[in-house]
């Protein structure tokens, strides 16, 4: 959309208050557009299939939603380095990106690069020692605000492992973290949930993924807290927020969106994630996200 475009709610493309759309003679100052929505999308299992493919159907739906004037962005547990390069494939240019499950928010510069505009960190020493004592053979990763990982234990081969630095467990203690990742191959997801609940990790925010994978964030930090901050920056009403996700780290964001807007759950999501949303779409292998995006106003 051109920089002088106007949305029918009176907001400008940049999200601030716009000048009056009509002149003294009543003529519109720019093309009238539909009311703008804030669209927050999880990546893995929502935008991207588990095999790492983003289908052409989903890409087209993303681009169409952005072209219609909606603010389409990613809200993911991924690090900055695993998220920003994906934008070229998706073909979108969001003003903001939320990474590390809400601990890191990036803003787009005029040259198209991104800078960190909000960072939440914590000292993970206590929680690491608690889990280390309770889970035998667990592996640990600590991510800092730059997206660099310190790893202890055996992680599966992926981008995080390739980019990470393997160190003894003791070197993870005292490092300021935006996110801690714990995997426990000896537990299935439900067993892992029970073990984590018994630990009483009340001083941090945590979520458990599809496998025995635990994401730990600073206290009170979730995708929802970051998205509410972005919503305020963009001055978009709560009634026009759309969030889509499939994992337990999406639960808070889905509840946030469902309160007044649309919390869209992917068809393959577990029951507790389904309960957090107010809409259910097809699974990621059926391009469920595209179907949901295509229902946005045009």
mmCIF file of C-alpha atoms in Angstrom:
data_model
loop_
_atom_site.group_PDB
_atom_site.id
_atom_site.type_symbol
_atom_site.label_atom_id
_atom_site.label_comp_id
_atom_site.label_asym_id
_atom_site.label_seq_id
_atom_site.Cartn_x
_atom_site.Cartn_y
_atom_site.Cartn_z
ATOM 1 C CA UNK A 1 0.000 0.000 0.000
ATOM 2 C CA UNK A 2 1.245 3.488 -0.754
ATOM 3 C CA UNK A 3 2.480 5.617 2.123
ATOM 4 C CA UNK A 4 -0.448 8.026 1.793
ATOM 5 C CA UNK A 5 -3.089 5.307 1.989
ATOM 6 C CA UNK A 6 -5.802 5.497 4.626
ATOM 7 C CA UNK A 7 -7.704 2.809 6.447
ATOM 8 C CA UNK A 8 -11.383 3.350 7.111
ATOM 9 C CA UNK A 9 -10.691 3.413 10.868
ATOM 10 C CA UNK A 10 -8.674 6.586 10.293
ATOM 11 C CA UNK A 11 -5.286 5.087 11.073
ATOM 12 C CA UNK A 12 -2.305 5.553 8.792
ATOM 13 C CA UNK A 13 -0.212 2.764 7.355
ATOM 14 C CA UNK A 14 2.417 3.361 10.049
ATOM 15 C CA UNK A 15 -0.055 2.794 12.851
ATOM 16 C CA UNK A 16 -0.131 6.301 14.319
ATOM 17 C CA UNK A 17 -3.056 8.715 14.240
ATOM 18 C CA UNK A 18 -3.732 9.871 10.698
ATOM 19 C CA UNK A 19 -4.750 13.241 9.398
ATOM 20 C CA UNK A 20 -8.392 13.626 8.496
ATOM 21 C CA UNK A 21 -9.144 11.631 5.357
ATOM 22 C CA UNK A 22 -11.415 14.274 3.899
ATOM 23 C CA UNK A 23 -10.506 17.765 2.830
ATOM 24 C CA UNK A 24 -12.683 20.818 3.363
ATOM 25 C CA UNK A 25 -14.414 19.974 0.118
ATOM 26 C CA UNK A 26 -15.111 16.416 1.263
ATOM 27 C CA UNK A 27 -12.713 14.673 -1.131
ATOM 28 C CA UNK A 28 -10.776 11.700 0.238
ATOM 29 C CA UNK A 29 -7.042 12.249 0.810
ATOM 30 C CA UNK A 30 -6.155 8.749 -0.352
ATOM 31 C CA UNK A 31 -7.621 5.391 -1.333
ATOM 32 C CA UNK A 32 -10.041 3.917 1.215
ATOM 33 C CA UNK A 33 -8.955 0.574 2.574
ATOM 34 C CA UNK A 34 -10.533 -2.048 4.771
ATOM 35 C CA UNK A 35 -10.098 -1.878 8.512
ATOM 36 C CA UNK A 36 -6.603 -3.047 9.351
ATOM 37 C CA UNK A 37 -6.040 -6.172 11.450
ATOM 38 C CA UNK A 38 -2.931 -7.151 13.391
ATOM 39 C CA UNK A 39 -2.088 -10.695 12.274
ATOM 40 C CA UNK A 40 0.329 -12.658 14.490
ATOM 41 C CA UNK A 41 1.540 -15.987 13.122
ATOM 42 C CA UNK A 42 3.442 -18.804 14.734
ATOM 43 C CA UNK A 43 6.020 -20.348 12.403
ATOM 44 C CA UNK A 44 6.610 -24.060 12.979
ATOM 45 C CA UNK A 45 3.458 -26.139 12.580
ATOM 46 C CA UNK A 46 1.439 -23.088 11.536
ATOM 47 C CA UNK A 47 3.114 -21.138 8.745
ATOM 48 C CA UNK A 48 5.698 -23.844 8.034
ATOM 49 C CA UNK A 49 5.172 -27.596 7.835
ATOM 50 C CA UNK A 50 7.206 -29.880 10.062
ATOM 51 C CA UNK A 51 9.444 -30.729 7.093
ATOM 52 C CA UNK A 52 10.453 -27.074 6.761
ATOM 53 C CA UNK A 53 8.289 -26.336 3.714
ATOM 54 C CA UNK A 54 6.085 -23.266 3.397
ATOM 55 C CA UNK A 55 3.632 -24.010 0.610
ATOM 56 C CA UNK A 56 2.881 -21.640 -2.246
ATOM 57 C CA UNK A 57 -0.736 -21.545 -1.066
ATOM 58 C CA UNK A 58 0.281 -20.197 2.336
ATOM 59 C CA UNK A 59 2.776 -17.742 0.832
ATOM 60 C CA UNK A 60 0.086 -16.370 -1.480
ATOM 61 C CA UNK A 61 -2.340 -15.982 1.425
ATOM 62 C CA UNK A 62 0.278 -14.113 3.492
ATOM 63 C CA UNK A 63 1.086 -11.729 0.670
ATOM 64 C CA UNK A 64 -2.579 -11.150 -0.151
ATOM 65 C CA UNK A 65 -3.351 -10.304 3.481
ATOM 66 C CA UNK A 66 -0.468 -7.843 3.627
ATOM 67 C CA UNK A 67 -1.458 -6.318 0.268
ATOM 68 C CA UNK A 68 -4.969 -5.786 1.644
ATOM 69 C CA UNK A 69 -3.444 -3.531 4.304
ATOM 70 C CA UNK A 70 -3.286 -5.892 7.273
ATOM 71 C CA UNK A 71 -0.203 -5.925 9.512
ATOM 72 C CA UNK A 72 1.040 -9.492 9.017
ATOM 73 C CA UNK A 73 3.910 -10.526 11.300
ATOM 74 C CA UNK A 74 5.585 -13.530 12.885
ATOM 75 C CA UNK A 75 5.371 -14.374 16.579
ATOM 76 C CA UNK A 76 7.595 -17.359 17.220
ATOM 77 C CA UNK A 77 9.739 -19.239 19.681
ATOM 78 C CA UNK A 78 12.548 -19.114 17.155
ATOM 79 C CA UNK A 79 15.610 -16.942 17.624
ATOM 80 C CA UNK A 80 16.217 -13.809 15.573
ATOM 81 C CA UNK A 81 18.697 -15.607 13.314
ATOM 82 C CA UNK A 82 16.195 -18.360 12.530
ATOM 83 C CA UNK A 83 13.323 -15.947 11.882
ATOM 84 C CA UNK A 84 14.479 -12.906 9.890
ATOM 85 C CA UNK A 85 15.804 -14.918 6.898
ATOM 86 C CA UNK A 86 12.383 -16.566 6.553
ATOM 87 C CA UNK A 87 10.782 -13.241 5.589
ATOM 88 C CA UNK A 88 12.336 -13.351 2.126
ATOM 89 C CA UNK A 89 10.698 -16.708 1.454
ATOM 90 C CA UNK A 90 7.355 -15.496 2.782
ATOM 91 C CA UNK A 91 7.526 -12.245 0.846
ATOM 92 C CA UNK A 92 6.224 -10.053 3.673
ATOM 93 C CA UNK A 93 7.736 -6.961 5.286
ATOM 94 C CA UNK A 94 6.361 -6.698 8.828
ATOM 95 C CA UNK A 95 7.036 -3.628 10.933
ATOM 96 C CA UNK A 96 7.708 -5.863 13.948
ATOM 97 C CA UNK A 97 8.723 -9.458 14.666
ATOM 98 C CA UNK A 98 8.371 -11.280 17.985
ATOM 99 C CA UNK A 99 11.014 -13.941 18.689
ATOM 100 C CA UNK A 100 12.062 -16.165 21.607
ATOM 101 C CA UNK A 101 8.438 -16.630 22.732
ATOM 102 C CA UNK A 102 7.988 -12.940 23.440
ATOM 103 C CA UNK A 103 11.342 -12.113 25.022
ATOM 104 C CA UNK A 104 12.634 -10.334 21.920
ATOM 105 C CA UNK A 105 10.834 -7.833 19.692
ATOM 106 C CA UNK A 106 12.428 -6.551 16.494
ATOM 107 C CA UNK A 107 11.503 -3.470 14.457
ATOM 108 C CA UNK A 108 12.118 -2.943 10.775
ATOM 109 C CA UNK A 109 14.575 -0.202 9.810
ATOM 110 C CA UNK A 110 14.101 1.927 6.658
ATOM 111 C CA UNK A 111 16.742 -0.171 4.874
ATOM 112 C CA UNK A 112 14.778 -3.378 5.509
ATOM 113 C CA UNK A 113 17.009 -4.757 8.268
ATOM 114 C CA UNK A 114 15.736 -5.333 11.814
ATOM 115 C CA UNK A 115 16.858 -3.976 15.174
ATOM 116 C CA UNK A 116 16.030 -5.106 18.711
ATOM 117 C CA UNK A 117 13.611 -2.662 20.295
ATOM 118 C CA UNK A 118 12.511 -4.656 23.348
ATOM 119 C CA UNK A 119 14.454 -7.378 25.160
ATOM 120 C CA UNK A 120 13.447 -9.370 28.254
ATOM 121 C CA UNK A 121 16.186 -11.341 30.042
ATOM 122 C CA UNK A 122 16.617 -13.356 33.218
ATOM 123 C CA UNK A 123 19.234 -15.290 35.150
ATOM 124 C CA UNK A 124 18.307 -18.957 34.557
ATOM 125 C CA UNK A 125 20.683 -20.413 37.168
ATOM 126 C CA UNK A 126 18.049 -21.464 39.707
ATOM 127 C CA UNK A 127 15.681 -23.050 37.220
ATOM 128 C CA UNK A 128 18.533 -24.807 35.411
ATOM 129 C CA UNK A 129 19.802 -26.325 38.639
ATOM 130 C CA UNK A 130 16.268 -27.403 39.591
ATOM 131 C CA UNK A 131 15.659 -29.165 36.293
ATOM 132 C CA UNK A 132 19.175 -30.576 36.138
ATOM 133 C CA UNK A 133 18.586 -32.287 39.459
ATOM 134 C CA UNK A 134 15.173 -33.634 38.461
ATOM 135 C CA UNK A 135 15.732 -34.830 34.898
ATOM 136 C CA UNK A 136 18.486 -37.303 34.251
ATOM 137 C CA UNK A 137 20.022 -37.136 30.759
ATOM 138 C CA UNK A 138 18.288 -33.851 29.908
ATOM 139 C CA UNK A 139 19.974 -31.438 27.490
ATOM 140 C CA UNK A 140 19.998 -27.678 28.033
ATOM 141 C CA UNK A 141 20.294 -24.626 25.804
ATOM 142 C CA UNK A 142 20.561 -20.994 26.894
ATOM 143 C CA UNK A 143 19.838 -18.292 24.296
ATOM 144 C CA UNK A 144 21.032 -14.707 24.776
ATOM 145 C CA UNK A 145 19.572 -11.577 23.204
ATOM 146 C CA UNK A 146 21.750 -11.932 20.101
ATOM 147 C CA UNK A 147 20.304 -15.389 19.391
ATOM 148 C CA UNK A 148 23.535 -17.161 20.371
ATOM 149 C CA UNK A 149 23.037 -20.517 22.091
ATOM 150 C CA UNK A 150 25.166 -22.154 24.751
ATOM 151 C CA UNK A 151 24.378 -25.871 24.735
ATOM 152 C CA UNK A 152 24.974 -28.657 27.237
ATOM 153 C CA UNK A 153 24.026 -32.224 26.411
ATOM 154 C CA UNK A 154 22.882 -33.943 23.244
ATOM 155 C CA UNK A 155 20.563 -31.903 21.034
ATOM 156 C CA UNK A 156 19.122 -33.074 17.705
ATOM 157 C CA UNK A 157 20.822 -31.700 14.625
ATOM 158 C CA UNK A 158 19.157 -28.453 13.619
ATOM 159 C CA UNK A 159 19.986 -24.802 13.077
ATOM 160 C CA UNK A 160 20.162 -24.094 16.793
ATOM 161 C CA UNK A 161 22.700 -26.851 17.336
ATOM 162 C CA UNK A 162 24.799 -25.835 14.353
ATOM 163 C CA UNK A 163 24.931 -22.206 15.497
ATOM 164 C CA UNK A 164 25.338 -23.036 19.180
ATOM 165 C CA UNK A 165 28.422 -23.443 21.315
ATOM 166 C CA UNK A 166 28.731 -26.665 23.325
ATOM 167 C CA UNK A 167 29.908 -26.048 26.886
ATOM 168 C CA UNK A 168 29.857 -27.819 30.270
ATOM 169 C CA UNK A 169 26.583 -27.395 32.176
ATOM 170 C CA UNK A 170 28.190 -25.098 34.759
ATOM 171 C CA UNK A 171 28.939 -22.505 32.077
ATOM 172 C CA UNK A 172 25.206 -22.017 31.511
ATOM 173 C CA UNK A 173 24.749 -20.648 35.021
ATOM 174 C CA UNK A 174 24.688 -16.885 35.434
ATOM 175 C CA UNK A 175 24.297 -16.143 31.708
ATOM 176 C CA UNK A 176 21.558 -13.583 31.011
ATOM 177 C CA UNK A 177 19.021 -15.443 28.878
ATOM 178 C CA UNK A 178 16.040 -14.549 26.730
ATOM 179 C CA UNK A 179 15.105 -18.228 26.546
ATOM 180 C CA UNK A 180 16.114 -21.578 27.989
ATOM 181 C CA UNK A 181 15.410 -24.805 26.110
ATOM 182 C CA UNK A 182 15.333 -28.191 27.826
ATOM 183 C CA UNK A 183 14.822 -31.529 26.090
ATOM 184 C CA UNK A 184 14.386 -34.843 27.827
ATOM 185 C CA UNK A 185 14.434 -37.779 25.393
ATOM 186 C CA UNK A 186 13.498 -40.254 28.128
ATOM 187 C CA UNK A 187 10.021 -38.780 28.602
ATOM 188 C CA UNK A 188 6.982 -38.541 26.370
ATOM 189 C CA UNK A 189 5.123 -35.236 26.336
ATOM 190 C CA UNK A 190 2.560 -36.052 29.030
ATOM 191 C CA UNK A 191 5.199 -37.446 31.408
ATOM 192 C CA UNK A 192 7.315 -34.383 30.807
ATOM 193 C CA UNK A 193 4.377 -32.104 31.583
ATOM 194 C CA UNK A 194 3.854 -33.843 34.923
ATOM 195 C CA UNK A 195 7.521 -33.607 35.849
ATOM 196 C CA UNK A 196 7.626 -29.910 35.000
ATOM 197 C CA UNK A 197 4.439 -29.174 36.940
ATOM 198 C CA UNK A 198 5.891 -30.886 39.992
ATOM 199 C CA UNK A 199 8.932 -28.615 39.850
ATOM 200 C CA UNK A 200 6.753 -25.574 40.537
ATOM 201 C CA UNK A 201 8.526 -23.232 38.130
ATOM 202 C CA UNK A 202 6.515 -20.256 39.359
ATOM 203 C CA UNK A 203 9.283 -17.724 38.816
ATOM 204 C CA UNK A 204 9.441 -18.242 35.061
ATOM 205 C CA UNK A 205 7.039 -18.702 32.165
ATOM 206 C CA UNK A 206 7.278 -22.061 30.477
ATOM 207 C CA UNK A 207 5.597 -24.142 27.812
ATOM 208 C CA UNK A 208 6.045 -27.686 26.566
ATOM 209 C CA UNK A 209 6.191 -28.501 22.876
ATOM 210 C CA UNK A 210 5.152 -31.494 20.827
ATOM 211 C CA UNK A 211 7.935 -33.686 22.120
ATOM 212 C CA UNK A 212 9.704 -33.517 25.463
ATOM 213 C CA UNK A 213 10.805 -29.974 24.746
ATOM 214 C CA UNK A 214 10.499 -27.217 27.332
ATOM 215 C CA UNK A 215 10.777 -23.503 26.532
ATOM 216 C CA UNK A 216 11.423 -21.265 29.535
ATOM 217 C CA UNK A 217 11.096 -17.480 29.329
ATOM 218 C CA UNK A 218 11.516 -14.609 31.811
ATOM 219 C CA UNK A 219 8.720 -14.381 34.370
ATOM 220 C CA UNK A 220 5.477 -13.121 32.877
ATOM 221 C CA UNK A 221 6.851 -13.052 29.328
ATOM 222 C CA UNK A 222 4.889 -14.794 26.591
ATOM 223 C CA UNK A 223 4.001 -14.238 22.970
ATOM 224 C CA UNK A 224 0.850 -12.555 24.281
ATOM 225 C CA UNK A 225 2.691 -9.924 26.331
ATOM 226 C CA UNK A 226 4.867 -9.054 23.348
ATOM 227 C CA UNK A 227 1.937 -8.936 20.948
ATOM 228 C CA UNK A 228 -0.053 -6.647 23.235
ATOM 229 C CA UNK A 229 2.898 -4.264 23.268
ATOM 230 C CA UNK A 230 3.068 -4.344 19.470
ATOM 231 C CA UNK A 231 -0.687 -3.806 19.250
ATOM 232 C CA UNK A 232 -0.378 -0.679 21.391
ATOM 233 C CA UNK A 233 2.517 0.616 19.273
ATOM 234 C CA UNK A 234 0.451 0.154 16.120
ATOM 235 C CA UNK A 235 -2.733 1.519 17.722
ATOM 236 C CA UNK A 236 -4.913 -1.330 16.472
ATOM 237 C CA UNK A 237 -8.034 -2.208 18.518
ATOM 238 C CA UNK A 238 -8.156 -5.492 20.416
ATOM 239 C CA UNK A 239 -11.203 -6.396 18.354
ATOM 240 C CA UNK A 240 -9.000 -6.573 15.262
ATOM 241 C CA UNK A 241 -6.271 -8.966 16.363
ATOM 242 C CA UNK A 242 -5.805 -12.327 14.666
ATOM 243 C CA UNK A 243 -3.380 -14.920 16.022
ATOM 244 C CA UNK A 244 -2.701 -18.412 14.681
ATOM 245 C CA UNK A 245 -0.766 -21.202 16.354
ATOM 246 C CA UNK A 246 -0.557 -24.891 17.089
ATOM 247 C CA UNK A 247 1.686 -25.380 20.122
ATOM 248 C CA UNK A 248 1.564 -24.918 23.857
ATOM 249 C CA UNK A 249 3.807 -21.877 23.580
ATOM 250 C CA UNK A 250 0.935 -20.321 21.595
ATOM 251 C CA UNK A 251 -1.706 -20.784 24.303
ATOM 252 C CA UNK A 252 -1.353 -17.342 25.883
ATOM 253 C CA UNK A 253 -1.299 -15.615 22.490
ATOM 254 C CA UNK A 254 -4.396 -17.512 21.357
ATOM 255 C CA UNK A 255 -6.238 -16.573 24.548
ATOM 256 C CA UNK A 256 -5.161 -12.949 24.095
ATOM 257 C CA UNK A 257 -6.522 -12.877 20.560
ATOM 258 C CA UNK A 258 -9.694 -14.777 21.416
ATOM 259 C CA UNK A 259 -10.758 -12.289 24.089
ATOM 260 C CA UNK A 260 -11.985 -9.741 21.562
ATOM 261 C CA UNK A 261 -10.600 -10.896 18.201
ATOM 262 C CA UNK A 262 -9.704 -14.176 16.521
ATOM 263 C CA UNK A 263 -7.587 -16.930 18.036
ATOM 264 C CA UNK A 264 -7.130 -19.479 15.229
ATOM 265 C CA UNK A 265 -5.907 -22.949 16.183
ATOM 266 C CA UNK A 266 -4.380 -25.308 13.643
ATOM 267 C CA UNK A 267 -6.214 -28.582 13.124
ATOM 268 C CA UNK A 268 -3.409 -30.803 14.421
ATOM 269 C CA UNK A 269 -3.049 -28.952 17.747
ATOM 270 C CA UNK A 270 -3.485 -30.811 21.076
ATOM 271 C CA UNK A 271 -6.700 -30.308 23.036
ATOM 272 C CA UNK A 272 -5.343 -27.776 25.519
ATOM 273 C CA UNK A 273 -4.228 -25.549 22.626
ATOM 274 C CA UNK A 274 -7.595 -25.950 20.889
ATOM 275 C CA UNK A 275 -9.296 -24.817 24.098
ATOM 276 C CA UNK A 276 -7.247 -21.597 24.107
ATOM 277 C CA UNK A 277 -8.596 -20.351 20.760
ATOM 278 C CA UNK A 278 -12.022 -19.455 19.468
ATOM 279 C CA UNK A 279 -11.598 -20.773 15.919
ATOM 280 C CA UNK A 280 -10.295 -24.031 14.469
ATOM 281 C CA UNK A 281 -8.877 -24.281 10.976
ATOM 282 C CA UNK A 282 -7.369 -27.127 8.960
ATOM 283 C CA UNK A 283 -4.044 -28.711 9.808
ATOM 284 C CA UNK A 284 -0.718 -27.390 8.590
ATOM 285 C CA UNK A 285 -0.508 -30.129 5.946
ATOM 286 C CA UNK A 286 -3.902 -28.977 4.605
ATOM 287 C CA UNK A 287 -2.881 -25.290 4.356
ATOM 288 C CA UNK A 288 -5.197 -24.435 7.233
ATOM 289 C CA UNK A 289 -3.460 -21.100 7.789
ATOM 290 C CA UNK A 290 -4.184 -20.003 4.222
ATOM 291 C CA UNK A 291 -7.887 -20.764 4.656
ATOM 292 C CA UNK A 292 -8.022 -18.662 7.828
ATOM 293 C CA UNK A 293 -6.081 -15.757 6.309
ATOM 294 C CA UNK A 294 -8.324 -15.729 3.257
ATOM 295 C CA UNK A 295 -11.267 -14.960 5.563
ATOM 296 C CA UNK A 296 -9.781 -11.610 6.649
ATOM 297 C CA UNK A 297 -11.588 -8.518 5.327
ATOM 298 C CA UNK A 298 -10.499 -7.262 1.926
#
